[in-house]
Coordinates of C-alpha atoms in Angstrom, one line a residue:
X1 CA 35.5 19.6 -28.2
X2 CA 34.8 20.8 -24.6
X3 CA 37.8 20.6 -22.2
X4 CA 37.1 18.3 -19.2
X5 CA 36.7 19.8 -15.7
X6 CA 38.4 17.4 -13.2
X7 CA 37.1 17.7 -9.7
X8 CA 39.4 15.3 -7.8
X9 CA 43.2 15.4 -7.3
X10 CA 45.6 13.6 -5.0
X11 CA 47.3 15.6 -2.3
X12 CA 49.8 12.8 -1.5
X13 CA 51.3 13.0 -5.0
X14 CA 52.3 16.6 -4.5
X15 CA 56.1 16.9 -4.0
X16 CA 57.2 18.3 -0.6
X17 CA 59.1 21.2 -2.1
X18 CA 55.9 22.3 -4.0
X19 CA 53.5 21.6 -1.1
X20 CA 53.0 25.3 0.0
X21 CA 52.8 26.4 -3.6
X22 CA 50.1 23.8 -4.3
X23 CA 48.0 24.9 -1.4
X24 CA 48.2 28.5 -2.5
X25 CA 46.9 27.4 -5.9
X26 CA 44.1 25.2 -4.5
X27 CA 42.4 27.3 -1.9
X28 CA 38.8 26.3 -2.9
X29 CA 39.2 22.6 -2.3
X30 CA 37.9 20.2 0.3
X31 CA 40.2 17.5 1.6
X32 CA 38.6 14.0 1.7
X33 CA 40.6 11.4 3.6
X34 CA 40.0 7.8 2.4
X35 CA 41.0 5.4 5.1
X36 CA 42.3 1.9 4.5
X37 CA 38.9 0.5 5.2
X38 CA 37.3 2.9 2.7
X39 CA 35.9 5.3 5.2
X40 CA 35.7 8.8 3.9
X41 CA 36.3 11.8 6.1
X42 CA 35.9 15.4 4.9
X43 CA 38.3 18.1 6.2
X44 CA 41.4 16.0 7.2
X45 CA 44.5 17.7 6.0
X46 CA 47.1 16.3 8.5
X47 CA 50.1 14.7 6.9
X48 CA 50.4 11.0 7.8
X49 CA 53.4 9.9 9.8
X50 CA 56.3 7.8 8.5
X51 CA 55.2 4.8 10.4
X52 CA 51.6 5.1 9.2
X53 CA 53.0 5.0 5.7
X54 CA 55.2 2.1 6.5
X55 CA 52.5 0.0 8.0
X56 CA 49.9 1.0 5.4
X57 CA 47.7 2.9 7.8
X58 CA 48.0 6.3 6.1
X59 CA 45.2 5.9 3.6
X60 CA 44.8 8.5 0.8
X61 CA 44.1 12.2 0.8
X62 CA 42.1 13.6 -2.1
X63 CA 41.4 17.3 -2.9
X64 CA 37.9 18.0 -4.3
X65 CA 37.3 21.3 -6.1
X66 CA 34.4 23.1 -4.5
X67 CA 34.7 26.4 -6.3
X68 CA 31.9 27.9 -8.5
X69 CA 32.1 27.0 -12.2
X70 CA 30.4 28.6 -15.2
X71 CA 30.1 27.1 -18.6
X72 CA 28.2 27.8 -21.8
X73 CA 27.2 25.1 -24.3
X74 CA 24.9 24.3 -27.2
X75 CA 22.8 21.2 -27.6
X76 CA 24.0 19.8 -30.9
X77 CA 24.2 16.0 -30.7
X78 CA 20.9 15.4 -28.8
X79 CA 17.8 16.2 -30.8
X80 CA 15.1 18.3 -29.1
X81 CA 11.8 17.3 -30.6
X82 CA 8.7 19.5 -30.3
X83 CA 5.2 18.2 -29.6
X84 CA 4.5 17.1 -33.1
X85 CA 7.8 15.1 -33.2
X86 CA 8.4 16.4 -36.7
X87 CA 10.4 19.5 -36.0
X88 CA 13.3 20.2 -33.7
X89 CA 14.3 22.9 -31.3
X90 CA 17.9 24.3 -31.0
X91 CA 19.1 25.2 -27.5
X92 CA 22.0 27.1 -25.9
X93 CA 22.5 27.3 -22.1
X94 CA 24.7 29.1 -19.5
X95 CA 25.1 26.9 -16.5
X96 CA 26.7 27.5 -13.1
X97 CA 27.5 24.7 -10.6
X98 CA 29.6 23.7 -7.6
X99 CA 30.3 20.7 -5.4
X100 CA 28.2 20.6 -2.3
X101 CA 29.1 17.1 -1.1
X102 CA 32.8 16.3 -1.7
X103 CA 32.4 12.8 -0.1
X104 CA 29.8 11.8 -2.8
X105 CA 32.0 13.1 -5.5
X106 CA 34.9 10.8 -4.2
X107 CA 32.6 7.9 -3.5
X108 CA 31.1 8.0 -7.1
X109 CA 34.6 8.7 -8.5
X110 CA 33.5 11.6 -10.7
X111 CA 36.6 12.6 -12.6
X112 CA 34.8 15.2 -14.8
X113 CA 31.8 17.3 -13.7
X114 CA 30.7 18.4 -17.2
X115 CA 29.1 15.1 -18.4
X116 CA 27.1 15.0 -15.1
X117 CA 25.9 18.6 -15.3
X118 CA 25.4 18.7 -19.1
X119 CA 23.6 15.4 -19.1
X120 CA 21.1 16.6 -16.5
X121 CA 20.5 20.0 -18.2
X122 CA 20.0 18.5 -21.6
X123 CA 17.6 15.8 -20.3
X124 CA 15.5 18.5 -18.6
X125 CA 15.4 20.6 -21.8
X126 CA 14.4 17.6 -23.9
X127 CA 11.7 16.5 -21.4
X128 CA 10.1 19.9 -21.1
X129 CA 10.5 21.2 -24.7
X130 CA 8.7 18.2 -26.2
X131 CA 5.4 19.4 -24.6
X132 CA 5.3 22.5 -26.8
X133 CA 4.6 23.1 -30.5
X134 CA 7.4 24.4 -32.7
X135 CA 6.0 27.9 -32.9
X136 CA 6.0 28.3 -29.1
X137 CA 9.7 28.2 -28.4
X138 CA 9.4 31.2 -26.0
X139 CA 7.0 29.3 -23.8
X140 CA 9.2 26.3 -23.8
X141 CA 12.2 28.4 -22.8
X142 CA 10.3 30.0 -19.9
X143 CA 9.2 26.5 -18.7
X144 CA 12.8 25.2 -18.7
X145 CA 14.2 28.3 -16.9
X146 CA 11.5 28.0 -14.2
X147 CA 12.6 24.4 -13.6
X148 CA 16.1 25.7 -12.7
X149 CA 15.2 29.0 -10.9
X150 CA 15.6 27.6 -7.4
X151 CA 18.7 25.5 -8.0
X152 CA 19.0 21.7 -8.4
X153 CA 21.1 19.3 -6.2
X154 CA 22.3 16.3 -8.2
X155 CA 22.8 12.9 -6.5
X156 CA 26.4 13.1 -7.5
X157 CA 27.0 15.8 -4.9
X158 CA 26.9 18.7 -7.4
X159 CA 24.6 21.7 -7.2
X160 CA 23.4 23.5 -10.3
X161 CA 22.8 27.0 -8.9
X162 CA 22.3 28.8 -12.2
X163 CA 20.9 27.7 -15.6
X164 CA 19.7 30.1 -18.3
X165 CA 18.4 28.4 -21.4
X166 CA 17.8 29.9 -24.8
X167 CA 15.5 27.9 -27.1
X168 CA 14.5 28.6 -30.7
X169 CA 13.4 26.5 -33.6
X170 CA 16.2 24.9 -35.7
X171 CA 16.9 26.1 -39.2
X172 CA 14.3 23.7 -40.8
X173 CA 11.7 24.6 -38.2
X174 CA 12.4 28.3 -38.5
X175 CA 11.7 28.1 -42.2
X176 CA 8.5 26.2 -41.5
X177 CA 7.4 28.8 -38.9
X178 CA 8.3 31.6 -41.2
X179 CA 6.2 30.0 -44.0
X180 CA 3.4 29.5 -41.6
X181 CA 3.4 33.1 -40.4
X182 CA 3.6 34.3 -44.0
X183 CA 0.6 32.2 -44.9
X184 CA -1.4 33.5 -41.9
X185 CA -0.5 37.1 -42.8
X186 CA -1.5 36.5 -46.4
X187 CA -4.8 34.9 -45.3
X188 CA -5.5 37.8 -42.9
X189 CA -4.7 40.4 -45.6
X190 CA -6.8 38.5 -48.1
X191 CA -9.7 38.4 -45.6
X192 CA -9.4 42.2 -45.0
X193 CA -9.2 42.8 -48.8
X194 CA -12.3 40.7 -49.2
X195 CA -14.1 42.5 -46.5
X196 CA -13.1 45.9 -48.1
X197 CA -14.4 44.7 -51.5
X198 CA -17.6 43.4 -50.0
X199 CA -18.1 46.7 -48.1
X200 CA -17.4 48.7 -51.2
X201 CA -19.8 46.6 -53.3
X202 CA -22.5 46.9 -50.6
X203 CA -22.0 50.6 -50.5
X204 CA -22.1 51.0 -54.2
X205 CA -25.3 48.8 -54.3
X206 CA -26.9 50.9 -51.6
X207 CA -26.1 54.1 -53.4
X208 CA -27.6 52.7 -56.6
X209 CA -30.7 51.6 -54.6
X210 CA -31.0 55.1 -53.2
X211 CA -30.7 56.6 -56.7
X212 CA -33.2 54.1 -58.1
X213 CA -35.7 54.9 -55.2
X214 CA -35.3 58.6 -55.9
X215 CA -35.9 58.1 -59.7
X216 CA -38.9 56.0 -59.0
X217 CA -40.3 58.5 -56.6
X218 CA -39.8 61.3 -59.1
X219 CA -41.4 59.3 -61.8
X220 CA -44.4 58.5 -59.5
X221 CA -44.8 62.2 -58.7
X222 CA -44.4 63.2 -62.3
X223 CA -47.0 60.6 -63.4
X224 CA -49.4 61.8 -60.7
X225 CA -49.0 65.4 -61.9
X226 CA -49.3 64.6 -65.6
X227 CA -52.5 62.6 -64.9
X228 CA -54.4 65.9 -64.3
X229 CA -52.8 67.8 -67.1
X230 CA -54.7 69.3 -70.0
X231 CA -53.1 68.2 -73.3
X232 CA -54.5 71.0 -75.5
X233 CA -52.2 73.8 -76.6
X234 CA -53.4 76.1 -73.8
X235 CA -52.7 73.4 -71.1
X236 CA -49.3 72.7 -72.5
X237 CA -48.3 76.3 -72.5
X238 CA -49.6 76.7 -68.9
X239 CA -47.4 73.7 -67.8
X240 CA -44.4 75.2 -69.6
X241 CA -44.9 78.5 -67.8
X242 CA -45.2 76.8 -64.4
X243 CA -41.9 75.1 -64.9
X244 CA -40.2 78.0 -66.7
X245 CA -41.8 81.3 -65.6
X246 CA -39.0 83.3 -67.0
X247 CA -39.9 82.1 -70.5
X248 CA -43.2 84.0 -70.7
X249 CA -42.4 86.0 -73.9
X250 CA -41.4 82.9 -75.8
X251 CA -44.6 81.1 -74.6
X252 CA -46.8 84.0 -75.8
X253 CA -45.1 84.1 -79.1
X254 CA -45.7 80.3 -79.6
X255 CA -49.3 80.7 -78.7
X256 CA -49.8 83.6 -81.2
X257 CA -48.0 81.6 -83.9
X258 CA -50.2 78.6 -83.2
X259 CA -53.4 80.7 -83.3
X260 CA -52.3 82.4 -86.5
X261 CA -51.7 79.1 -88.1
X262 CA -55.0 77.7 -86.9
X263 CA -56.8 80.9 -88.3
X264 CA -55.1 80.5 -91.7
X265 CA -56.0 76.9 -91.9
X266 CA -59.6 77.8 -91.0
X267 CA -59.8 80.6 -93.6
X268 CA -58.4 78.2 -96.3
X269 CA -61.0 75.6 -95.4
X270 CA -63.8 78.1 -95.3
X271 CA -62.8 79.4 -98.8
X272 CA -62.8 75.9 -100.2
X273 CA -66.1 75.2 -98.6
X274 CA -67.6 78.3 -100.1
X275 CA -66.2 77.5 -103.6
X276 CA -67.8 74.0 -103.3
X277 CA -71.0 75.5 -102.1
X278 CA -71.2 77.9 -105.1
X279 CA -70.4 75.0 -107.4
X280 CA -73.3 73.0 -106.0
X281 CA -75.6 76.0 -106.3
X282 CA -74.6 76.6 -109.9
X283 CA -75.3 73.0 -110.7
X284 CA -78.7 73.2 -109.1
X285 CA -77.9 70.8 -106.3
X286 CA -79.7 73.2 -103.9
X287 CA -82.9 75.0 -104.2
X288 CA -83.2 78.7 -103.1
X289 CA -85.3 77.6 -100.1
X290 CA -82.6 75.1 -99.1
X291 CA -79.9 77.7 -99.3
X292 CA -81.9 80.1 -97.0
X293 CA -82.5 77.3 -94.5
X294 CA -78.8 76.3 -94.6
X295 CA -77.6 79.8 -93.9
X296 CA -80.1 80.3 -91.2
X297 CA -79.0 77.0 -89.6
X298 CA -82.6 76.4 -88.5
X299 CA -82.0 78.8 -85.5
X300 CA -82.5 82.2 -86.9
X301 CA -79.2 82.9 -88.6
X302 CA -75.5 82.3 -88.3
X303 CA -72.8 80.8 -90.5
X304 CA -73.1 77.2 -91.6
X305 CA -69.4 76.7 -90.9
X306 CA -67.9 76.2 -87.5
X307 CA -64.3 77.3 -86.9
X308 CA -61.9 74.5 -86.0
X309 CA -61.2 73.7 -82.4
X310 CA -58.7 76.1 -80.8
X311 CA -59.9 79.2 -82.6
X312 CA -61.2 81.8 -80.2
X313 CA -65.0 82.3 -80.6
X314 CA -66.6 85.6 -81.3
X315 CA -66.3 88.2 -78.5
X316 CA -70.0 88.0 -77.7
X317 CA -69.9 84.2 -77.3
X318 CA -69.3 82.3 -74.0
X319 CA -65.7 81.5 -73.1
X320 CA -64.6 78.2 -71.6
X321 CA -63.5 78.1 -67.9
X322 CA -59.7 78.3 -67.5
X323 CA -57.8 75.1 -66.7
X324 CA -56.4 75.0 -63.1
X325 CA -52.6 74.9 -63.0
X326 CA -51.0 71.6 -61.8
X327 CA -47.9 71.9 -59.7
X328 CA -45.0 69.4 -60.1
X329 CA -44.9 67.0 -57.3
X330 CA -48.6 67.2 -56.5
X331 CA -51.4 65.6 -58.4
X332 CA -54.0 68.2 -57.1
X333 CA -53.9 71.8 -56.1
X334 CA -53.1 72.6 -52.5
X335 CA -56.0 72.6 -50.2
X336 CA -58.0 70.1 -52.2
X337 CA -60.4 68.1 -50.1
X338 CA -60.0 64.3 -50.0
X339 CA -62.2 62.0 -52.0
X340 CA -65.5 61.3 -50.4
X341 CA -66.2 64.8 -49.3
X342 CA -65.6 64.2 -45.6
X343 CA -62.7 63.9 -43.1
X344 CA -60.8 60.6 -43.1
X345 CA -61.4 58.3 -40.2
X346 CA -58.2 58.0 -37.9
X347 CA -56.4 54.7 -38.3
X348 CA -56.9 52.1 -35.6
X349 CA -53.8 50.5 -34.1
X350 CA -53.3 48.0 -31.3
X351 CA -50.2 48.3 -29.1
X352 CA -48.8 44.8 -28.4
X353 CA -46.2 44.1 -25.7
X354 CA -44.2 40.8 -25.6
X355 CA -42.8 40.2 -22.1
X356 CA -40.2 37.4 -22.4
X357 CA -38.7 35.6 -19.4
X358 CA -34.9 36.1 -19.7
X359 CA -34.0 34.9 -16.1
X360 CA -31.3 32.3 -15.6
X361 CA -34.0 29.6 -15.3
X362 CA -35.1 30.4 -18.8
X363 CA -31.7 30.0 -20.3
X364 CA -32.6 26.7 -22.2
X365 CA -35.5 28.6 -23.9
X366 CA -33.5 31.7 -24.9
X367 CA -32.7 30.4 -28.4
X368 CA -36.3 29.4 -29.0
X369 CA -37.5 32.8 -27.8
X370 CA -35.1 34.5 -30.3
X371 CA -36.5 32.3 -33.1
X372 CA -40.0 33.2 -32.1
X373 CA -39.3 36.9 -32.3
X374 CA -37.6 36.5 -35.7
X375 CA -40.6 34.4 -37.0
X376 CA -43.1 37.1 -35.9
X377 CA -40.9 39.8 -37.5
X378 CA -40.9 38.0 -40.8
X379 CA -44.6 37.3 -40.7
X380 CA -45.5 41.0 -40.1
X381 CA -43.0 42.3 -42.6
X382 CA -44.5 40.0 -45.3
X383 CA -48.0 41.3 -44.5
X384 CA -47.6 45.1 -44.4
X385 CA -51.4 45.6 -44.3
X386 CA -51.6 43.5 -41.1
X387 CA -48.5 45.2 -39.7
X388 CA -50.0 48.6 -40.2
X389 CA -52.6 48.0 -37.4
X390 CA -50.0 46.6 -34.9
X391 CA -47.4 48.4 -32.9
X392 CA -45.0 45.9 -31.3
X393 CA -42.7 46.2 -28.3
X394 CA -40.4 43.6 -26.7
X395 CA -39.4 43.6 -23.0
X396 CA -37.0 41.2 -21.4
X397 CA -38.1 40.4 -17.8
X398 CA -35.7 39.1 -15.0
X399 CA -34.6 40.9 -11.9
X400 CA -35.5 44.2 -13.6
X401 CA -37.3 44.7 -17.0
X402 CA -35.1 45.5 -20.0
X403 CA -36.7 47.3 -23.0
X404 CA -35.3 45.5 -26.0
X405 CA -37.7 47.0 -28.7
X406 CA -39.7 50.2 -28.1
X407 CA -43.2 50.3 -29.5
X408 CA -42.9 50.5 -33.3
X409 CA -44.5 49.3 -36.6
X410 CA -42.7 46.2 -37.9
X411 CA -41.2 46.3 -41.3
X412 CA -38.2 44.8 -43.1
X413 CA -36.0 47.6 -41.8
X414 CA -36.9 46.8 -38.1
X415 CA -34.0 45.3 -36.1
X416 CA -35.0 42.1 -34.3
X417 CA -33.8 42.2 -30.6
X418 CA -31.5 39.4 -29.3
X419 CA -32.2 38.0 -25.9
X420 CA -29.8 36.6 -23.3
X421 CA -30.5 35.0 -19.9
X422 CA -29.3 35.9 -16.4
X423 CA -30.7 36.7 -12.9
X424 CA -34.0 35.8 -11.3
X425 CA -37.6 36.4 -12.3
X426 CA -39.4 39.4 -10.7
X427 CA -43.0 39.7 -12.1
X428 CA -43.8 42.6 -9.8
X429 CA -41.2 44.8 -11.5
X430 CA -42.5 43.8 -14.9
X431 CA -46.1 44.8 -14.1
X432 CA -44.8 48.1 -12.5
X433 CA -42.8 48.8 -15.7
X434 CA -45.9 48.3 -17.8
X435 CA -47.8 50.7 -15.6
X436 CA -45.2 53.3 -16.2
X437 CA -44.9 52.5 -20.0
X438 CA -48.5 52.3 -21.1
X439 CA -49.8 55.9 -20.6
X440 CA -47.0 57.5 -22.6
X441 CA -47.2 55.0 -25.4
X442 CA -51.0 55.1 -25.7
X443 CA -51.1 58.9 -25.5
X444 CA -48.4 59.1 -28.2
X445 CA -50.5 56.9 -30.5
X446 CA -53.5 59.2 -30.0
X447 CA -51.5 62.4 -30.5
X448 CA -50.1 60.9 -33.8
X449 CA -53.6 61.0 -35.3
X450 CA -54.5 57.4 -34.8
X451 CA -57.0 55.6 -32.6
X452 CA -55.3 53.4 -30.0
X453 CA -57.1 50.1 -29.1
X454 CA -56.8 48.6 -25.7
X455 CA -53.1 47.2 -25.3
X456 CA -52.4 43.5 -25.5
X457 CA -49.6 41.9 -23.5
X458 CA -48.0 38.4 -24.2
X459 CA -46.3 37.1 -21.1
X460 CA -44.2 34.0 -21.3
X461 CA -42.3 32.5 -18.3
X462 CA -40.2 29.5 -17.8
X463 CA -40.0 29.3 -14.0
X464 CA -42.0 30.5 -10.9
X465 CA -41.4 34.1 -10.0
X466 CA -39.1 34.9 -7.0
X467 CA -41.5 37.6 -5.7
X468 CA -44.4 35.2 -5.1
X469 CA -46.1 37.3 -2.5
X470 CA -45.5 40.8 -4.1
X471 CA -46.3 40.4 -7.8
X472 CA -50.1 40.0 -7.4
X473 CA -50.3 43.5 -5.8
X474 CA -48.4 45.0 -8.8
X475 CA -50.8 43.1 -11.1
X476 CA -53.8 44.7 -9.3
X477 CA -52.3 48.2 -9.7
X478 CA -51.9 47.6 -13.4
X479 CA -55.4 46.2 -13.7
X480 CA -56.9 49.3 -12.1
X481 CA -55.4 51.7 -14.6
X482 CA -57.6 53.2 -17.4
X483 CA -55.1 51.8 -20.0
X484 CA -55.1 48.3 -18.3
X485 CA -54.0 45.7 -21.0
X486 CA -55.4 42.4 -21.9
X487 CA -52.8 39.8 -20.9
X488 CA -52.2 36.5 -22.7
X489 CA -50.0 34.3 -20.4
X490 CA -48.0 31.3 -21.4
X491 CA -46.1 29.1 -19.0
X492 CA -43.2 26.8 -20.1
X493 CA -40.7 24.7 -18.2
X494 CA -41.2 24.8 -14.5
X495 CA -43.9 27.5 -14.5
X496 CA -46.7 27.2 -12.0
X497 CA -50.0 26.8 -13.9
X498 CA -51.9 28.6 -11.2
X499 CA -49.7 31.6 -11.4
X500 CA -50.0 31.6 -15.2
X501 CA -53.8 31.4 -14.9
X502 CA -53.8 34.3 -12.4
X503 CA -51.6 36.5 -14.7
X504 CA -54.0 36.1 -17.7
X505 CA -56.9 38.4 -18.2
X506 CA -59.2 35.4 -18.6
X507 CA -58.9 31.6 -18.4
X508 CA -59.2 31.4 -22.2
X509 CA -56.0 33.5 -22.5
X510 CA -53.8 31.2 -20.3
X511 CA -51.7 28.3 -21.8
X512 CA -49.1 26.0 -20.3
X513 CA -46.8 23.4 -21.9
X514 CA -48.1 19.8 -22.1
X515 CA -46.2 17.4 -19.7
X516 CA -43.1 15.7 -21.1
X517 CA -42.5 18.1 -24.0
X518 CA -38.9 19.0 -24.6
X519 CA -37.5 22.6 -24.6
X520 CA -37.5 23.0 -28.4
X521 CA -41.1 21.8 -28.8
X522 CA -42.3 24.1 -26.0
X523 CA -40.5 27.1 -27.5
X524 CA -42.0 26.3 -31.0
X525 CA -45.5 26.0 -29.5
X526 CA -45.1 29.5 -27.9
X527 CA -43.9 30.9 -31.3
X528 CA -47.0 29.5 -33.0
X529 CA -49.2 31.0 -30.3
X530 CA -47.6 34.4 -30.5
X531 CA -47.6 34.5 -34.3
X532 CA -51.1 33.2 -34.9
X533 CA -52.6 35.5 -32.2
X534 CA -50.9 38.7 -33.4
X535 CA -51.7 38.0 -37.1
X536 CA -55.3 37.3 -36.2
X537 CA -55.4 40.5 -34.2
X538 CA -53.9 42.5 -37.1
X539 CA -56.5 41.1 -39.5
X540 CA -59.2 42.0 -37.0
X541 CA -57.9 45.6 -37.1
X542 CA -58.4 45.6 -40.9
X543 CA -61.9 44.3 -40.5
X544 CA -62.7 46.8 -37.8
X545 CA -63.2 44.3 -34.9
X546 CA -59.9 43.5 -33.3
X547 CA -61.0 40.6 -31.1
X548 CA -58.3 38.9 -29.0
X549 CA -58.6 35.1 -29.4
X550 CA -55.7 32.8 -28.2
X551 CA -56.0 29.2 -29.3
X552 CA -53.5 26.8 -27.7
X553 CA -51.5 25.2 -30.6
X554 CA -50.0 21.7 -30.5
X555 CA -47.6 21.5 -27.5
X556 CA -49.7 23.8 -25.3
X557 CA -52.9 23.2 -23.3
X558 CA -55.2 25.5 -21.3
X559 CA -53.8 26.4 -17.9
X560 CA -57.2 25.8 -16.3
X561 CA -57.0 22.1 -17.2
X562 CA -53.6 21.8 -15.5
X563 CA -54.6 23.2 -12.1

């Protein structure tokens, strides 16, 4: 139990013989004189006269302790709930206090300072701590200490000049927090283990795919090589020598053994045929004239028997042409001319540039633009024959153009760029960027052995450009270049139909959103326009006439009809 801390003592009750000793022991006191009428006066230490005492005019002199006091305590009987009201905090505090108004202490008759000070501190801790969850004891402690950092004057005349509080979860809450942290760590470790297993499985699968691709490529090359192979004994020996040139002696021995066996079988067959022939002659199956004709063969002589295939003919007979060797990994000898007898015609490709408005005004359309790029990527990847004639580039246009996808052939391995909005729209910078970009890209396509068609640009905007007076000049510079592109313009949102019509190469290539269409429908309509036009262009490349035709899908209308 905490010992009380009395603040008030009576000076008049001190014996005269101990008066000086008492004052030596109580130097940090303030004397409060209570008059007969109840008036309090601080600082009166004069001893009342005899007659004042006799006539009852002396009043009472009280000494109030004004020294500094420090106490440490723990909150045990008052629960300190957290924000969920299910768990409790435990608190200890170190408090320093002093009396700043002795008269109030006397008027309120405060015999013990600890209940007043402790009651205020505990109330503050309870009020502040209940705003924090049980696992944020540190934040609750900081909040309570901030409440006491400048000192607190109590209405009872006492000042709390120091209060340092230490808060932590109680035993039950500590076990709960420990279990919660353990579960979180287990979940984190489990997630990392899962990610590691997934990465290992993906890596193993990728390695297996690489091995399978290699095996399939080798099988394909092996099949192409075997397709032109001669399967007679001479061809097989030649192939063996190509793969194992150090095994020449063994190959020649095998050939001699095979030819010897073939000759032995031919001689045996000839002997049997001769025996049969003699038997037939002896039995008069043939007449002498028939025998002469049979031996002559109707051509002036020669044997009626032909050696089996594989036996070398007589030295004076014609020899077959040798079989050309087939190298592994190539189905035809090096330097063979392509089928058709003439040089192959260079492949025709169309460079396509998609200029997407990524200014802040186009922020509501950004998600739809990203979906449109993904849809176009999927459509081209699913049609590799169409994608072979298209080279696609994506440029985000705002204050300055941002190259998001350089000119490339689209396939399943192509990364789809992700757009994000910000800044204003500057069309002049976009046209100047195209003017710098087109010559290098077109020349690179030509030097790569292909035939580059006139470039095509898809321009989509969602707001009027900020450089309204400057961008037409940049467009004229672009249009005067030998590699000037054909531009399909699409205006969504707040775009000006006249500006869209002016950007397009012809009125048939300019579309704007229908009035009243929401953002999602406008973005979907642009996606349909982009995908349909590019696929039709790719099919035109296959057919040899890549005509650019842009038909406004549902949700768009010709810009000429909106001006």
